[in-house]
PDB file of N, CA and C in Angstrom:
ATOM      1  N   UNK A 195     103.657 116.646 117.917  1.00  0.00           N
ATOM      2  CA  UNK A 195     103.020 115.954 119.012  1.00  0.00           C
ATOM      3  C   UNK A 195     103.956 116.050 120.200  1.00  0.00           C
ATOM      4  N   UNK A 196     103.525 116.660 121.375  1.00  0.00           N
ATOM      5  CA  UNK A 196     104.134 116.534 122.319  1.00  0.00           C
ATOM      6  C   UNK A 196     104.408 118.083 123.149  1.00  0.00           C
ATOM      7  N   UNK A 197     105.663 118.171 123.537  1.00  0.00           N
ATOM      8  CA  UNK A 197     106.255 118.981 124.180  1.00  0.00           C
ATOM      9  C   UNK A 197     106.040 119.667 125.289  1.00  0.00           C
ATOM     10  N   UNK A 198     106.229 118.488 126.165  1.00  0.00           N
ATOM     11  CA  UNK A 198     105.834 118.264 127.502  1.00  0.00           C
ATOM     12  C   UNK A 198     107.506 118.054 127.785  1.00  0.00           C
ATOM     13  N   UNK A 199     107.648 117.930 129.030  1.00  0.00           N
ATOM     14  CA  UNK A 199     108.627 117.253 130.097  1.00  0.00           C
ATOM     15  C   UNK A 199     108.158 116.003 130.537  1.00  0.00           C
ATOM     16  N   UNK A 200     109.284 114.686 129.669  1.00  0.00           N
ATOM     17  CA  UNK A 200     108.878 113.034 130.198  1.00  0.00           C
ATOM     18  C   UNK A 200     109.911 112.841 131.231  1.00  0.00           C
ATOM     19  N   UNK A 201     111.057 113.668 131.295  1.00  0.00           N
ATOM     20  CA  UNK A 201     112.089 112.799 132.039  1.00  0.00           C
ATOM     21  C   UNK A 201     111.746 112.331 133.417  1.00  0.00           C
ATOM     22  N   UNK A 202     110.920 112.798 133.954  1.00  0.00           N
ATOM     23  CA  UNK A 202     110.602 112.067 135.304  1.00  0.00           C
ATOM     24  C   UNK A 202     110.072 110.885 135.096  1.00  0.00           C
ATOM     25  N   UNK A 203     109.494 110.628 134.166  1.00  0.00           N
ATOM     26  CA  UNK A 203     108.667 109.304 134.024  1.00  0.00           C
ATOM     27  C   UNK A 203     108.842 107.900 133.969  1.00  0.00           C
ATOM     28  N   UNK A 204     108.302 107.362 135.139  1.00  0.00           N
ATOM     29  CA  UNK A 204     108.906 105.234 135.058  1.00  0.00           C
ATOM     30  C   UNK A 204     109.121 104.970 133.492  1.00  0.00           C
ATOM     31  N   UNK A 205     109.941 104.539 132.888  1.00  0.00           N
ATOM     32  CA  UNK A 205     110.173 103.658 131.660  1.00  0.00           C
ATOM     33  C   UNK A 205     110.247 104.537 130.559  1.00  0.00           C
ATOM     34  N   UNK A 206     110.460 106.259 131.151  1.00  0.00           N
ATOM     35  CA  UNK A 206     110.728 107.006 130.086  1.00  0.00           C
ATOM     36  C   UNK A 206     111.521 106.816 128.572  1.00  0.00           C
ATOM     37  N   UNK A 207     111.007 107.011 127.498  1.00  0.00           N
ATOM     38  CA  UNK A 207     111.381 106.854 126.169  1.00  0.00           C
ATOM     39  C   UNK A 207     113.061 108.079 126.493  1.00  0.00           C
ATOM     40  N   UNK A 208     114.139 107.047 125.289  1.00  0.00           N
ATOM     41  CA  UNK A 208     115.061 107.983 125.258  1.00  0.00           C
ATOM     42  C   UNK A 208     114.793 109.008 124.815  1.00  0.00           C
ATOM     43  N   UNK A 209     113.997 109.458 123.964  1.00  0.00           N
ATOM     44  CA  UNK A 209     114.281 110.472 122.949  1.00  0.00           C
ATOM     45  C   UNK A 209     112.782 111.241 123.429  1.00  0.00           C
ATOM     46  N   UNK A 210     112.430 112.711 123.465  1.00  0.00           N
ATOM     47  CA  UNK A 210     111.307 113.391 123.649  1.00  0.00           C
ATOM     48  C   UNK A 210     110.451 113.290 122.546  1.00  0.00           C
ATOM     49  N   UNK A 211     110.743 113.111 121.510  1.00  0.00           N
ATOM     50  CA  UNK A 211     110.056 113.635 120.476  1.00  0.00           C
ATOM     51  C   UNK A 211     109.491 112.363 119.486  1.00  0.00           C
ATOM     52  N   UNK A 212     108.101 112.427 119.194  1.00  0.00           N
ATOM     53  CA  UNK A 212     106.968 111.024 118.490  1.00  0.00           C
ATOM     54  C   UNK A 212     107.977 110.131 117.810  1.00  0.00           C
ATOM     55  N   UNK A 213     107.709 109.208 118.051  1.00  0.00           N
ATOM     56  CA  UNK A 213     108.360 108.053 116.972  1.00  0.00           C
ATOM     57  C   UNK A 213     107.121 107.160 117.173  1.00  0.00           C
ATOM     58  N   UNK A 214     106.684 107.199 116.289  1.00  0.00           N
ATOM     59  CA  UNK A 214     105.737 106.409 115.689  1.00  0.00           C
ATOM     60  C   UNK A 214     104.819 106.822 114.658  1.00  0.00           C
ATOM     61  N   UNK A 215     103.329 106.611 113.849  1.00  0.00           N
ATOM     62  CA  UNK A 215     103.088 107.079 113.212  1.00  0.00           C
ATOM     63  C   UNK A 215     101.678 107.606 113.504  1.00  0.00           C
ATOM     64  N   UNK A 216     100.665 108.737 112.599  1.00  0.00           N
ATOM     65  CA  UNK A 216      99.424 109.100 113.169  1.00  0.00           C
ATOM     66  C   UNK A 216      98.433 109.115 111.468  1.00  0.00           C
ATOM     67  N   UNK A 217      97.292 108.678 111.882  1.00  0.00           N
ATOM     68  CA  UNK A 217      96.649 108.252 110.702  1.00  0.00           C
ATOM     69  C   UNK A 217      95.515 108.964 110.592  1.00  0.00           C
ATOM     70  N   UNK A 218      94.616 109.570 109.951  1.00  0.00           N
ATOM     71  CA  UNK A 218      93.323 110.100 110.067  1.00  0.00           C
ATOM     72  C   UNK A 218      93.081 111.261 111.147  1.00  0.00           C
ATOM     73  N   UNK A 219      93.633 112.361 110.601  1.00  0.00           N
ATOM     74  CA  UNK A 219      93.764 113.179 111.268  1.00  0.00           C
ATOM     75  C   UNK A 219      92.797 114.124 111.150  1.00  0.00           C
ATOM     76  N   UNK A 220      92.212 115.365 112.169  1.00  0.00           N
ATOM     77  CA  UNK A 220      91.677 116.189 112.042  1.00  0.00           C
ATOM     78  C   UNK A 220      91.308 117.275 112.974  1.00  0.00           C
ATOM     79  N   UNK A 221      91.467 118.600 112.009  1.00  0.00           N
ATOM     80  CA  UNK A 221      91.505 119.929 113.214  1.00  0.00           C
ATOM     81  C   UNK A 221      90.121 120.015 113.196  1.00  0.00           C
ATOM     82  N   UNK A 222      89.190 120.877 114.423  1.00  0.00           N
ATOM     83  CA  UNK A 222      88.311 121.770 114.102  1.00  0.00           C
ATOM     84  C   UNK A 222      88.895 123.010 114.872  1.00  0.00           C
ATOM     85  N   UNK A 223      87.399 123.579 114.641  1.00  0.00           N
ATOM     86  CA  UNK A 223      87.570 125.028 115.145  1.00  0.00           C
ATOM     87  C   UNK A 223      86.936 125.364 116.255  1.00  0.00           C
ATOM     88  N   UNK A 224      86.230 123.992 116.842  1.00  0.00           N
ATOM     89  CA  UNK A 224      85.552 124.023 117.949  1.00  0.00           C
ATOM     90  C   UNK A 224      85.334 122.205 118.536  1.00  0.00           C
ATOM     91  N   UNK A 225      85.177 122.325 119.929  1.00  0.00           N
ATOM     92  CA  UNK A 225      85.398 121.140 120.475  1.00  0.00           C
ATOM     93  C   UNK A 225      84.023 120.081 119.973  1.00  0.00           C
ATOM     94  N   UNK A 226      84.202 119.319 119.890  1.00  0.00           N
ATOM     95  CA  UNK A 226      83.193 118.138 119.413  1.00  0.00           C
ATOM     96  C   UNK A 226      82.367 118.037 120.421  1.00  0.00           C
ATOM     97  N   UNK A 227      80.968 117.424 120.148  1.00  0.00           N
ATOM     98  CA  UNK A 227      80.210 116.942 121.253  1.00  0.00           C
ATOM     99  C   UNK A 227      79.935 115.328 121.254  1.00  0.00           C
ATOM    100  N   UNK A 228      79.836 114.574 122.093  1.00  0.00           N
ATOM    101  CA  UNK A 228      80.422 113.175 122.230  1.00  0.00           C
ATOM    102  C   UNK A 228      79.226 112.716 121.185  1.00  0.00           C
ATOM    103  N   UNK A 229      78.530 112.812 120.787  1.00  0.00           N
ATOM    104  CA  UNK A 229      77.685 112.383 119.659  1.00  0.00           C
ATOM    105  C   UNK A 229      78.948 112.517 118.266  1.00  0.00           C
ATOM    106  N   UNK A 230      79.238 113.938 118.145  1.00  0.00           N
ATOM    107  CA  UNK A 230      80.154 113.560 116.622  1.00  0.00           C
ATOM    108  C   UNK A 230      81.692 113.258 116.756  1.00  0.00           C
ATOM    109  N   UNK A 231      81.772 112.203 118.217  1.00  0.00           N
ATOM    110  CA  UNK A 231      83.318 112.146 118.323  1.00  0.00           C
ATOM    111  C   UNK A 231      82.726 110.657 118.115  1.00  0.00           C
ATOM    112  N   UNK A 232      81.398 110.166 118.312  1.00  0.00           N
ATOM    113  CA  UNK A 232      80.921 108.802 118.072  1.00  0.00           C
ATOM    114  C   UNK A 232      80.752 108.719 116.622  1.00  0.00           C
ATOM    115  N   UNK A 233      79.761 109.596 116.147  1.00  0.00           N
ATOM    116  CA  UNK A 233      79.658 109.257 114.856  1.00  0.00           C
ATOM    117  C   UNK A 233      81.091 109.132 114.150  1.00  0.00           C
ATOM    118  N   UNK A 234      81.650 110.473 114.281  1.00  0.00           N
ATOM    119  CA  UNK A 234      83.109 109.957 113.307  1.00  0.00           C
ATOM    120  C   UNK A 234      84.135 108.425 113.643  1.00  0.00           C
ATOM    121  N   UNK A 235      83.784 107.788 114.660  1.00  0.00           N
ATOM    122  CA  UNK A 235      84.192 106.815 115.055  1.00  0.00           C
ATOM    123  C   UNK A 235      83.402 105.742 114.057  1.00  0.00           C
ATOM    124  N   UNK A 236      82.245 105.467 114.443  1.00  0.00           N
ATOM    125  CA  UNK A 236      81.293 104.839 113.483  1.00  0.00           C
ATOM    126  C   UNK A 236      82.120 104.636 112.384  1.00  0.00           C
ATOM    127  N   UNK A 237      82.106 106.210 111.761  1.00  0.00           N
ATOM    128  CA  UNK A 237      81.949 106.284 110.238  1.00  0.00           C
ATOM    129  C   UNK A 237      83.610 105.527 109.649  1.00  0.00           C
ATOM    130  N   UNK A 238      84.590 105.433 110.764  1.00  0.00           N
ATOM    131  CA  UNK A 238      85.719 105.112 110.979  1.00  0.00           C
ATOM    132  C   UNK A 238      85.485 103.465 110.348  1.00  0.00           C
ATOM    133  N   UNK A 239      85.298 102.976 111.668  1.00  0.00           N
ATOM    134  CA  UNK A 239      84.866 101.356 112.042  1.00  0.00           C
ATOM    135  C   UNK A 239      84.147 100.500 111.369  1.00  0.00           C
ATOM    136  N   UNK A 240      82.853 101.468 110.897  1.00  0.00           N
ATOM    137  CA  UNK A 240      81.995 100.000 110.212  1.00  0.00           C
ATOM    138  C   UNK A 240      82.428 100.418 108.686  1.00  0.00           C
ATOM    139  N   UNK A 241      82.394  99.269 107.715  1.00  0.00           N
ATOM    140  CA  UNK A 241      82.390  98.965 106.640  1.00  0.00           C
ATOM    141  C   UNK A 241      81.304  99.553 105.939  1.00  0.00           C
ATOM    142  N   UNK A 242      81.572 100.513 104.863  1.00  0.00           N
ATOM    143  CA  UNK A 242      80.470 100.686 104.019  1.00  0.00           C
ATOM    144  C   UNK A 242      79.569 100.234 103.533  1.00  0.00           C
ATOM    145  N   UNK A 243      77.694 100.341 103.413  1.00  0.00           N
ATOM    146  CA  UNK A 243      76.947  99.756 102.598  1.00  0.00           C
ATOM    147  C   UNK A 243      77.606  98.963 101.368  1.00  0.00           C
ATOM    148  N   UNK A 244      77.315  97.820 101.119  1.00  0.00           N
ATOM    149  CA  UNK A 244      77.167  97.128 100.178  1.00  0.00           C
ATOM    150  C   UNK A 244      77.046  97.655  98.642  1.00  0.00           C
ATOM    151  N   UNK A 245      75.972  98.572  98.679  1.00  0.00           N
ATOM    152  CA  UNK A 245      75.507  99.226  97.806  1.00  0.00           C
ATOM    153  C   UNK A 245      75.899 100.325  97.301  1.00  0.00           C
ATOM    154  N   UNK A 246      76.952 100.807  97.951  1.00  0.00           N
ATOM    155  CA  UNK A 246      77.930 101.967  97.621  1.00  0.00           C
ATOM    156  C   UNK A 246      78.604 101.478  96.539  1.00  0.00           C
ATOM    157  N   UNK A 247      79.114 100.254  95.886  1.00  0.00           N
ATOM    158  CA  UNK A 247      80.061  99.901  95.721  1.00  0.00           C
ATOM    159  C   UNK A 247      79.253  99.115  94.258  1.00  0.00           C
ATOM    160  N   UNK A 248      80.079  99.903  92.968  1.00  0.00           N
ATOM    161  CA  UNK A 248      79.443  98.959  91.754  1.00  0.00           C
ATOM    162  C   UNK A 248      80.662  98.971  91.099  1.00  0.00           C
ATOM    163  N   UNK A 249      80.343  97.453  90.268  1.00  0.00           N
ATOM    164  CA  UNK A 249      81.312  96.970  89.478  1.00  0.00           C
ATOM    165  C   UNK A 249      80.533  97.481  88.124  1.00  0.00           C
ATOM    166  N   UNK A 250      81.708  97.939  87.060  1.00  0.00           N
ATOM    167  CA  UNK A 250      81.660  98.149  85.713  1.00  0.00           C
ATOM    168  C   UNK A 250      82.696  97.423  84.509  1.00  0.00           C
ATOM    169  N   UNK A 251      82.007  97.132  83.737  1.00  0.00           N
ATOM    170  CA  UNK A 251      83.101  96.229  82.942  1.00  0.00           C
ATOM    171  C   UNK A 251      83.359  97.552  81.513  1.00  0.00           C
ATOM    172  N   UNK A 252      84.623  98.135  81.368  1.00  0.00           N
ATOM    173  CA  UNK A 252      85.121  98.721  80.207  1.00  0.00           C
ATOM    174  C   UNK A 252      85.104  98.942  79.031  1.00  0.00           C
ATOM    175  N   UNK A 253      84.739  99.212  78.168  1.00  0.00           N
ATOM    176  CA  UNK A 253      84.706  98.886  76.670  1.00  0.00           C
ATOM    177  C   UNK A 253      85.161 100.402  76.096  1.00  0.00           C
ATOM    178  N   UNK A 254      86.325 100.344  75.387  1.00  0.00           N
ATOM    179  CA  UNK A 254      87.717 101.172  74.591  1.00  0.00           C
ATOM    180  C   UNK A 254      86.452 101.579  73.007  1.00  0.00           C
ATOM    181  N   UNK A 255      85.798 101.133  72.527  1.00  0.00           N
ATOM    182  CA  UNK A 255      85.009 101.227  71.250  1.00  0.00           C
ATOM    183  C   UNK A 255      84.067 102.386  71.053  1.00  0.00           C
ATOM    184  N   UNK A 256      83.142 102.711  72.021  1.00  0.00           N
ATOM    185  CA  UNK A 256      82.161 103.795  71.528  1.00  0.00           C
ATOM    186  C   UNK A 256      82.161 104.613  73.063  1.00  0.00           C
ATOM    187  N   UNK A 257      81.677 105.932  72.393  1.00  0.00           N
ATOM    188  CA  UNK A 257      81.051 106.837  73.759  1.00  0.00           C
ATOM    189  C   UNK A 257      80.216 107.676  72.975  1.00  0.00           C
ATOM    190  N   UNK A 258      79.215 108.294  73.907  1.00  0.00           N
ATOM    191  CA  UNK A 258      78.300 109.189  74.128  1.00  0.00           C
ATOM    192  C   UNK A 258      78.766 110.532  74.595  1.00  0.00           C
ATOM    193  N   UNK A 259      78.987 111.784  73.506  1.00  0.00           N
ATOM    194  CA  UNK A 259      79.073 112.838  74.473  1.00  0.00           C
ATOM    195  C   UNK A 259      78.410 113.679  74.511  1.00  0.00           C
ATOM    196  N   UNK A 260      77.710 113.998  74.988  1.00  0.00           N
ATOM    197  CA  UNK A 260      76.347 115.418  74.273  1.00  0.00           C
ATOM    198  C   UNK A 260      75.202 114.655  73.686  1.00  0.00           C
ATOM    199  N   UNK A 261      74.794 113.496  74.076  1.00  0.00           N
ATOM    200  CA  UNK A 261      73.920 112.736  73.586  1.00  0.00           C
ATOM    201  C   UNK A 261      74.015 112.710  72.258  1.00  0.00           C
ATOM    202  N   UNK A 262      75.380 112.315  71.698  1.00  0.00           N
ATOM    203  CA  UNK A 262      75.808 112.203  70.230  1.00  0.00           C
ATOM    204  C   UNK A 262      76.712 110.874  70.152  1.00  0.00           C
ATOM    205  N   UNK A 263      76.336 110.036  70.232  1.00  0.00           N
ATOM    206  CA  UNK A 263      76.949 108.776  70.142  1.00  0.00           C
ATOM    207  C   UNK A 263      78.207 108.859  69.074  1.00  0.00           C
ATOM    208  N   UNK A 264      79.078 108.187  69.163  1.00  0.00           N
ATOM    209  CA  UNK A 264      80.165 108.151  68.560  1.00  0.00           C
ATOM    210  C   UNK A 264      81.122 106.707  68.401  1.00  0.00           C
ATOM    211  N   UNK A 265      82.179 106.840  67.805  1.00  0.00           N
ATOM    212  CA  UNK A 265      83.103 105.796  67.581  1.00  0.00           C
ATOM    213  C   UNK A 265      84.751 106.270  68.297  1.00  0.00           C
ATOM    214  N   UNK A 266      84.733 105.577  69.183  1.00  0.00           N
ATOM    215  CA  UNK A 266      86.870 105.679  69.794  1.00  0.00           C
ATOM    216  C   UNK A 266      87.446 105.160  69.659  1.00  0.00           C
ATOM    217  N   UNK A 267      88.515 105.181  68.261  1.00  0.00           N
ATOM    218  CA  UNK A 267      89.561 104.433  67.952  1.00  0.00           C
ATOM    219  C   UNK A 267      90.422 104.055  68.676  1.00  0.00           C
ATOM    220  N   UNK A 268      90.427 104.695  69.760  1.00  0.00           N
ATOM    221  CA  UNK A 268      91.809 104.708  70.442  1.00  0.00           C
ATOM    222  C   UNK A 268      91.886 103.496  71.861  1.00  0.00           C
ATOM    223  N   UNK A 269      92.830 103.411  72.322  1.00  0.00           N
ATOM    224  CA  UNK A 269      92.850 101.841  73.130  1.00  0.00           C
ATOM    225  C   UNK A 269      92.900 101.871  74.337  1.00  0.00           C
ATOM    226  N   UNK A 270      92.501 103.278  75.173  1.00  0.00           N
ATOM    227  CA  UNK A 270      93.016 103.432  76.315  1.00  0.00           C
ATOM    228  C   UNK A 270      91.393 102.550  76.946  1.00  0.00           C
ATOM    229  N   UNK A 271      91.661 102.567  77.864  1.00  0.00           N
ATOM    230  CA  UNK A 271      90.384 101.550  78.989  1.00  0.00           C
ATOM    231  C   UNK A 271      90.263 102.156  80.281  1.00  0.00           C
ATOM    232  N   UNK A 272      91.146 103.417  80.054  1.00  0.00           N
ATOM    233  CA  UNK A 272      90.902 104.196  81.598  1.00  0.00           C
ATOM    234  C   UNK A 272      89.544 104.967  81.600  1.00  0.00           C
ATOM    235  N   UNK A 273      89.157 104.621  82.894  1.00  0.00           N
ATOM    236  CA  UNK A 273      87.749 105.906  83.450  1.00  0.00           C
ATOM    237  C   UNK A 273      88.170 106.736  83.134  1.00  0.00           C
ATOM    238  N   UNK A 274      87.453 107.796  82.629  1.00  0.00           N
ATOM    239  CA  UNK A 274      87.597 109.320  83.193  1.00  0.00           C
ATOM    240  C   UNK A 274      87.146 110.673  83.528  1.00  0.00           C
ATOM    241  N   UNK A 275      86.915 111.026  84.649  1.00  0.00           N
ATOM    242  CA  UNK A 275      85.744 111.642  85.486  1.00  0.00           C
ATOM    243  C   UNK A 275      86.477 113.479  85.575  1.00  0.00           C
ATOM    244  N   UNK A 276      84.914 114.185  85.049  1.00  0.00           N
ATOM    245  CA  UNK A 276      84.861 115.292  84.228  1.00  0.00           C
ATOM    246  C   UNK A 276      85.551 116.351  85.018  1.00  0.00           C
ATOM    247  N   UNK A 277      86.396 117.344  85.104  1.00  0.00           N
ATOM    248  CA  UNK A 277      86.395 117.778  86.602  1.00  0.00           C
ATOM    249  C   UNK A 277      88.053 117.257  87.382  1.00  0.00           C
ATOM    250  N   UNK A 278      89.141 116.392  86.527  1.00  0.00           N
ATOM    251  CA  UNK A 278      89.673 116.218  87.244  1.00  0.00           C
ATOM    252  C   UNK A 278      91.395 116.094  86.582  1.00  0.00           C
ATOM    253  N   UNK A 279      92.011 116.275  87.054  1.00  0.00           N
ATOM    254  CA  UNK A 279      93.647 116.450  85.546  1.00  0.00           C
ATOM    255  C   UNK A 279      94.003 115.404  84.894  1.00  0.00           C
ATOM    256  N   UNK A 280      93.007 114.089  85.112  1.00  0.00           N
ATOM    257  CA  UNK A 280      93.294 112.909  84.897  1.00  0.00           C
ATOM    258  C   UNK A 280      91.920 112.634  83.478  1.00  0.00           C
ATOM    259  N   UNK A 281      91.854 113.028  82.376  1.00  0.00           N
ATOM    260  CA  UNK A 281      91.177 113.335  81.929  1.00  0.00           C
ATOM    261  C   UNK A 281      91.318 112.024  80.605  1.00  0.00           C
ATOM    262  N   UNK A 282      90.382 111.285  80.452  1.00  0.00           N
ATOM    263  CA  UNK A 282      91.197 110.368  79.189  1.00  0.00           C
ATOM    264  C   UNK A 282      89.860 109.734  78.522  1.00  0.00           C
ATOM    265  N   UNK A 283      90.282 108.920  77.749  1.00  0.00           N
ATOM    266  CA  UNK A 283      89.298 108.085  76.510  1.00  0.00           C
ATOM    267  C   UNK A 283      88.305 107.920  77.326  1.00  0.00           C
ATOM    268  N   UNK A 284      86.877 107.810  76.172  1.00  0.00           N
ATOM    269  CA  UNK A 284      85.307 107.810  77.239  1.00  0.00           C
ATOM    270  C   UNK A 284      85.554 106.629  77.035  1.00  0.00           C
ATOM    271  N   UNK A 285      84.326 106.281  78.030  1.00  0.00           N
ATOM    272  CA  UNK A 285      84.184 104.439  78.107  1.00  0.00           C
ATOM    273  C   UNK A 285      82.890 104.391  77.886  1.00  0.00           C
ATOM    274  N   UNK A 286      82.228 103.585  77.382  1.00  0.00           N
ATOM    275  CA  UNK A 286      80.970 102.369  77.385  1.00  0.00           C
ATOM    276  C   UNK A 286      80.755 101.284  78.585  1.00  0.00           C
ATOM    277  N   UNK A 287      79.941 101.309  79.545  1.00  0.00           N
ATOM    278  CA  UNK A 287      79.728 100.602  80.160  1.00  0.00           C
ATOM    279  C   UNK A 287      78.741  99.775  80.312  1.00  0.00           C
ATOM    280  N   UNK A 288      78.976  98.614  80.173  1.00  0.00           N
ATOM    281  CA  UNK A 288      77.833  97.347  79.744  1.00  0.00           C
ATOM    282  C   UNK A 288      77.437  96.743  81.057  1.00  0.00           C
TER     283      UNK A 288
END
């Protein structure tokens, strides 16, 4: 960020170079039109539907895989979603 010439400037910072931090960043490959510099603002600002958002309660005991129901001895209680390196015990969700 930067690399301009500040030293002329009223109340110039000592140092040229960012001190501070930058959050939500993003390149394109072409300039935005003030509609999707709004929407991504939007999508920024307001709080997600309600309905996006479900609670599931865990159960370590049985899963379904291949529409073959089964028994899981094992004690883990983690999700785990197909597709990802984080791969662990099925769950039952009631």
């Amino acid at each position: 960020v930067g690399g301009d010439n500040i030293s002329g400037w009223p109340e110039a910072p000592s140092s040229q170079f960012f001190n501070g931090q930058i959050d939500e960043t993003a390149v394109y490959d072409k300039a935005l039109t003030p509609e999707q510099v709004n929407s991504h603002y939007q999508l920024a600002t307001n709080p997600a539907p309600a309905d996006t958002i479900v609670k599931v309660t865990a159960s370590e005991d049985a899963y379904a895989n291949a529409g073959a129901p089964s028994t899981n001895y094992g004690s883990s209680s983690s999700l785990a979603v197909r597709g990802t390196s984080a791969y662990e015990s099925y769950l039952r969700f009631t």
